[in-house]
Coordinates of C-alpha atoms in Angstrom, one line a residue:
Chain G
X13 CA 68.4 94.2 83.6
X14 CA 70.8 94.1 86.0
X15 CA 70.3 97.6 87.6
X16 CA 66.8 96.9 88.1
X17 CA 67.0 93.4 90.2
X18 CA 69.1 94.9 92.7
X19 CA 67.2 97.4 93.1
X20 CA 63.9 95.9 93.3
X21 CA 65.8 93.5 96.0
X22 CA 66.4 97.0 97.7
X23 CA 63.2 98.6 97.4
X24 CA 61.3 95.2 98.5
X25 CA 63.7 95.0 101.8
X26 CA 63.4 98.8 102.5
X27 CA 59.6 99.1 102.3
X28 CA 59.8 95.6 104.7
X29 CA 61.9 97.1 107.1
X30 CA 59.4 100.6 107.3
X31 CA 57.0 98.4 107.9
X32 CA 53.4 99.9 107.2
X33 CA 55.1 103.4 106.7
X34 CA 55.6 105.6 103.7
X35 CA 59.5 106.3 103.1
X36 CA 60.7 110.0 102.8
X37 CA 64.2 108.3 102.2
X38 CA 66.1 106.2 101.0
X39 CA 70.5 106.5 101.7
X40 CA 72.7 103.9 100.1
X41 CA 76.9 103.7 99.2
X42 CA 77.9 102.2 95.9
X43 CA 81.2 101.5 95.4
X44 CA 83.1 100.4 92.0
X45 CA 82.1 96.5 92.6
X46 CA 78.2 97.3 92.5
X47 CA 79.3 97.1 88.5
X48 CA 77.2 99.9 87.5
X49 CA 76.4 103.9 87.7
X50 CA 75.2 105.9 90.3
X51 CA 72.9 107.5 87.8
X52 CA 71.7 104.3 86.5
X53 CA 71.1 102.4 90.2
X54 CA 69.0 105.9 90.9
X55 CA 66.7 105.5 87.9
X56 CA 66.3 101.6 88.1
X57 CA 65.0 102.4 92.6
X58 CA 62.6 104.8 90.9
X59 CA 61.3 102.7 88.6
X60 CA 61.5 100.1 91.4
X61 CA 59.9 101.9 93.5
X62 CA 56.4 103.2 91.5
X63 CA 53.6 101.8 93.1
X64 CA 54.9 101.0 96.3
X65 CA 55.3 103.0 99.7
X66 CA 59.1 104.3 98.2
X67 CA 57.4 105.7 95.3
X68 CA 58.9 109.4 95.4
X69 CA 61.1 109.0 98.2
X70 CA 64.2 110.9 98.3
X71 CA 67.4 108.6 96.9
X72 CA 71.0 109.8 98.0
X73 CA 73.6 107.6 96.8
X74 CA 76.7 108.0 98.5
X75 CA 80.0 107.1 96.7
X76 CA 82.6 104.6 98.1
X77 CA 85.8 103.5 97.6
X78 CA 85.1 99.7 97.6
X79 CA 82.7 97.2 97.9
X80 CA 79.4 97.0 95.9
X81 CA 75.9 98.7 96.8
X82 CA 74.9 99.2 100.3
X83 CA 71.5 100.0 101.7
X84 CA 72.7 102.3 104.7
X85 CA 69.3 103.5 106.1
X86 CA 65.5 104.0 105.6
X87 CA 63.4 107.3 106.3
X88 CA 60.2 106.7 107.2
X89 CA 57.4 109.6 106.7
X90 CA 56.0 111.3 110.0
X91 CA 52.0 110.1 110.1
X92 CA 50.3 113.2 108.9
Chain Y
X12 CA 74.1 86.0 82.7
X13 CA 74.0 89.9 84.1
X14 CA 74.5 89.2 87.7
X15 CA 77.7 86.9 86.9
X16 CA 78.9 89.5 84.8
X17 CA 79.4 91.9 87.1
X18 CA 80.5 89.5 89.7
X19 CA 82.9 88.7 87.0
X20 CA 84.1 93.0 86.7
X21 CA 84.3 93.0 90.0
X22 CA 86.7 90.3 90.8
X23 CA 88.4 91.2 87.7
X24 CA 89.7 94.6 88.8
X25 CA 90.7 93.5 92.5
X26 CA 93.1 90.7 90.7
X27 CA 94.4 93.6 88.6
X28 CA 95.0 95.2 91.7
X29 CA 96.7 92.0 93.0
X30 CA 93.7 92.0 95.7
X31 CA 92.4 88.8 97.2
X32 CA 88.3 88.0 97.4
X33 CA 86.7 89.6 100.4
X34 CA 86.6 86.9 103.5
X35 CA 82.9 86.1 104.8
X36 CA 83.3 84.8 108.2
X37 CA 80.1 83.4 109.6
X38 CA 80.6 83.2 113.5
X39 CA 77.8 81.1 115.8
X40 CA 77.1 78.1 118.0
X41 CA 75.3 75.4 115.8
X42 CA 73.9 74.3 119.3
X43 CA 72.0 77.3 120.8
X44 CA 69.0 77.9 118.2
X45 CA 69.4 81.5 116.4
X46 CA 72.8 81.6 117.4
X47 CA 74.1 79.6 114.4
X48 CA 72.2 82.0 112.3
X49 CA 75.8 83.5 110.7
X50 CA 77.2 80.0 110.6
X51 CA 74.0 79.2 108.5
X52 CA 74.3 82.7 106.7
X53 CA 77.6 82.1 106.0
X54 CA 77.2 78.3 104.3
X55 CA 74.3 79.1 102.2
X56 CA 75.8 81.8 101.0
X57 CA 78.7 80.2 99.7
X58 CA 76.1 77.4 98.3
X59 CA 74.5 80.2 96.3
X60 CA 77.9 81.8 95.2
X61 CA 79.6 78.3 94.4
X62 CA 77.7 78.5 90.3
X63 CA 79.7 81.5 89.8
X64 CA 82.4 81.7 87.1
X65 CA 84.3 84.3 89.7
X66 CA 85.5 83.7 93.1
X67 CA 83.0 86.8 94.9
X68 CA 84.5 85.4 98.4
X69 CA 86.7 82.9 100.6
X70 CA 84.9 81.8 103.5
X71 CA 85.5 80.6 107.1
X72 CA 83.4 79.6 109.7
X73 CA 83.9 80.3 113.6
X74 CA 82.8 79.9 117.0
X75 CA 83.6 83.0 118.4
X76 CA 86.8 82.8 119.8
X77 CA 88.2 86.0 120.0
X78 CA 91.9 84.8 119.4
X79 CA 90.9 82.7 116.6
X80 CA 89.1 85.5 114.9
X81 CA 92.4 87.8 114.9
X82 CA 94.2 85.0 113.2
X83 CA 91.5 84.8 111.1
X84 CA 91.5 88.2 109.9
X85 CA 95.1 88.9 109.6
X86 CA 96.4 90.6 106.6
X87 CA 92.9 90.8 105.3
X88 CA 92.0 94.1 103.8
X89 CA 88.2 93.3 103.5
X90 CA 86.5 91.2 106.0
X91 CA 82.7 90.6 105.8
X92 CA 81.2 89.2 109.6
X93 CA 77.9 87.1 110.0
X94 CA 76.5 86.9 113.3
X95 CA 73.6 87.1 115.9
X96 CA 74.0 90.4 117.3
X97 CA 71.6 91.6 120.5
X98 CA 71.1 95.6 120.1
X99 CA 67.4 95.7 121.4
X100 CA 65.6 95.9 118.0
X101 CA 62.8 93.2 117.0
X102 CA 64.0 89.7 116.3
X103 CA 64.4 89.1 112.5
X104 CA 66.0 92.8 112.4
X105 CA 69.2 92.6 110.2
X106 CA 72.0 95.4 111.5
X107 CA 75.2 96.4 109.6
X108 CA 77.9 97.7 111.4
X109 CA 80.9 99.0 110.2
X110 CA 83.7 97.7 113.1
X111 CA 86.3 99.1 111.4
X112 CA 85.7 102.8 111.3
X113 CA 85.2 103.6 115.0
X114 CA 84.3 101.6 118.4
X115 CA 81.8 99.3 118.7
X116 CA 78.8 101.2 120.3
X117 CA 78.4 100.6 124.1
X118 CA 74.9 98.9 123.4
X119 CA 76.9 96.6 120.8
X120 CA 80.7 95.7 122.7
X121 CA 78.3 95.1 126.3
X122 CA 78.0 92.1 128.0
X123 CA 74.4 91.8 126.7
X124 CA 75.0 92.1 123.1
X125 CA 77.4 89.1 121.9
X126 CA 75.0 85.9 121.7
X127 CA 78.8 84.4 122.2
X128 CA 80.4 86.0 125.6
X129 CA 82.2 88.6 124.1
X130 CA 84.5 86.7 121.3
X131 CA 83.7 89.1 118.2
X132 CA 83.5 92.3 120.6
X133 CA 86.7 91.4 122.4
X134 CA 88.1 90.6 119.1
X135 CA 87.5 93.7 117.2
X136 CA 88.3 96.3 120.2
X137 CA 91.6 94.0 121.0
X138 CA 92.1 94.4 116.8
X139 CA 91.7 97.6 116.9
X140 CA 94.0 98.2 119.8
X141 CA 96.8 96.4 118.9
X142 CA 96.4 97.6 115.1
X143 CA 95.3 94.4 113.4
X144 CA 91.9 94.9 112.1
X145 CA 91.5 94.6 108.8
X146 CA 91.3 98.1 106.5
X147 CA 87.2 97.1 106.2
X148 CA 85.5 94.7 108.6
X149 CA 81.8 95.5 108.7
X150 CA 79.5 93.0 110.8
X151 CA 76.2 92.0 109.9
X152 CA 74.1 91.2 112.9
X153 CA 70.4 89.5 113.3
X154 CA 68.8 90.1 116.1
X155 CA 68.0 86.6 117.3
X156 CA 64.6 85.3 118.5
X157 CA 65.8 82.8 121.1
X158 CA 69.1 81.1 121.7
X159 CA 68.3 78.0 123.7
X160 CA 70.1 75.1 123.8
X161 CA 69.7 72.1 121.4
X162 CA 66.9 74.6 119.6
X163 CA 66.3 74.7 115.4
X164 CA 66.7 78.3 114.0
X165 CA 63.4 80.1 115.1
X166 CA 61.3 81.0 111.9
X167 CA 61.8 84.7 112.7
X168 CA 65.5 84.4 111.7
X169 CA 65.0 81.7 109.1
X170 CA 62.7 84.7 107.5
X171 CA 65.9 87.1 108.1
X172 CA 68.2 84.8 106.0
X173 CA 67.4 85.9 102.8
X174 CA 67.2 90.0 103.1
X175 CA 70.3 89.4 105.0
X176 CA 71.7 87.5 101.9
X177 CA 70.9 89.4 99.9
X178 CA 72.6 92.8 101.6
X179 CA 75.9 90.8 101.1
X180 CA 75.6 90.0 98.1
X181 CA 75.0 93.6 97.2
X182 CA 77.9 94.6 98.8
X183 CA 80.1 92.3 98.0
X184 CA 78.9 93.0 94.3
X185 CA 78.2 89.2 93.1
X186 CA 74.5 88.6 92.7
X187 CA 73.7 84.9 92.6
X188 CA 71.8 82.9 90.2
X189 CA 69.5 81.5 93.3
X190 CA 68.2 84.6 94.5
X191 CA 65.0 86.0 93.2
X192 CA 66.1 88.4 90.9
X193 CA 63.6 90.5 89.0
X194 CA 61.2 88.5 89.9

């Protein structure tokens, strides 16, 4: 599924970029070239995301005007 | 396949819309180790692309010269830029910054940051002086492990190539057949 690639590329790049860290957030813009719903991309990074240090992170998608899907930022947790 | 399907909607409604393909302009000195890295960026992805039934982008390679690069850029509406960018994070570290919408940060347009003199910096505040940036130009940077002369790409921003890929792709909405989809 379509959806789901992308955002496992998404989820595997975001949890690389936190490092060893648990993400509280993850903020991305989808515009009408991504080729699919906001609704849709948000289900498929959960489902990505299950098992790994973005499982239950917060995901705000951000509409655009153009282009496709951007991965604007990453929101590491605070160490306990 | 999915991903050239929705390559295929997206370059579908920009030529309803009478739009051309985003341009991808990789920018680097082959010469000077991670300093080719968006000349490198630029040709694979364009190898990766090329199996496509759609045209996702045109692409142009540069050295820099800030001149050159307004030419380039000229009555485009989307411009995509790859290139080693300094800002002080780790080497490897892939940055996204969006030229277009306000001034290039101090720590970005300084005479530390361009791995080039100050060709894309120059070009983009001189652009956006004289009114000729494009309506999007976003640059995506890597920080670059070492630029010496007559050097290979480090492995550090060989690593980088393919999240960095990949990020482009996503925005430009065309996922290739080469990259590691659901896998």
């Amino acid at each position: 599924m379509h959806e789901l690639g992308v955002a496992r590329r998404i989820v595997t790049r975001a949890v690389a970029a936190a490092g060893a860290a648990e993400l509280a957030a993850l903020r991305l813009r989808l515009g009408p070239e991504g080729g699919f719903e906001a609704g849709a991309l948000e289900l498929s990074l959960r489902a990505a995301g299950a098992g790994t240090p973005a499982e239950g992170a917060e995901i705000e998608i951000r509409a655009a005007e153009t282009g496709g899907v951007v991965l604007e930022s990453v929101v590491v947790k605070e160490p306990a | 396949m999915a991903g050239r399907r929705a390559g295929g909607d997206a370059s579908a409604a920009r030529r309803d819309r009478g739009e051309s393909a985003p341009l991808v302009i990789g920018v680097g000195n082959r010469l000077r180790g991670d300093d080719a890295i968006g000349l490198v960026a630029a040709e694979r992805l364009r190898a990766r692309l090329t199996g496509l039934s759609v045209t996702c982008a045109r692409f142009l390679l540069s050295d820099g010269d800030s001149p050159a690069l307004l030419a380039a850029w000229e009555g485009e509406r989307r411009v995509l830029l790859l290139d080693a960018l300094r800002a002080g994070a780790a080497p490897g570290t892939v940055h996204r910054v969006e030229a277009s919408e306000a001034p290039l940060a101090a720590r970005l347009a300084g005479s530390g940051a361009s791995t080039h003199g100050l060709g894309v910096a120059a070009a983009v505040e001189l652009g956006r002086a004289l009114g000729r940036l494009p309506a999007s130009l976003v640059i995506y940077g890597v920080e670059p492990a070492a630029i010496e002369h007559g050097a290979p790409l480090s492995a550090t921003c060989e690593r980088a190539l393919e999240p960095l890929l990949q990020a482009v792709e996503e925005e430009l909405g065309c996922m290739s057949s080469a990259s590691p989809v659901g896998s």
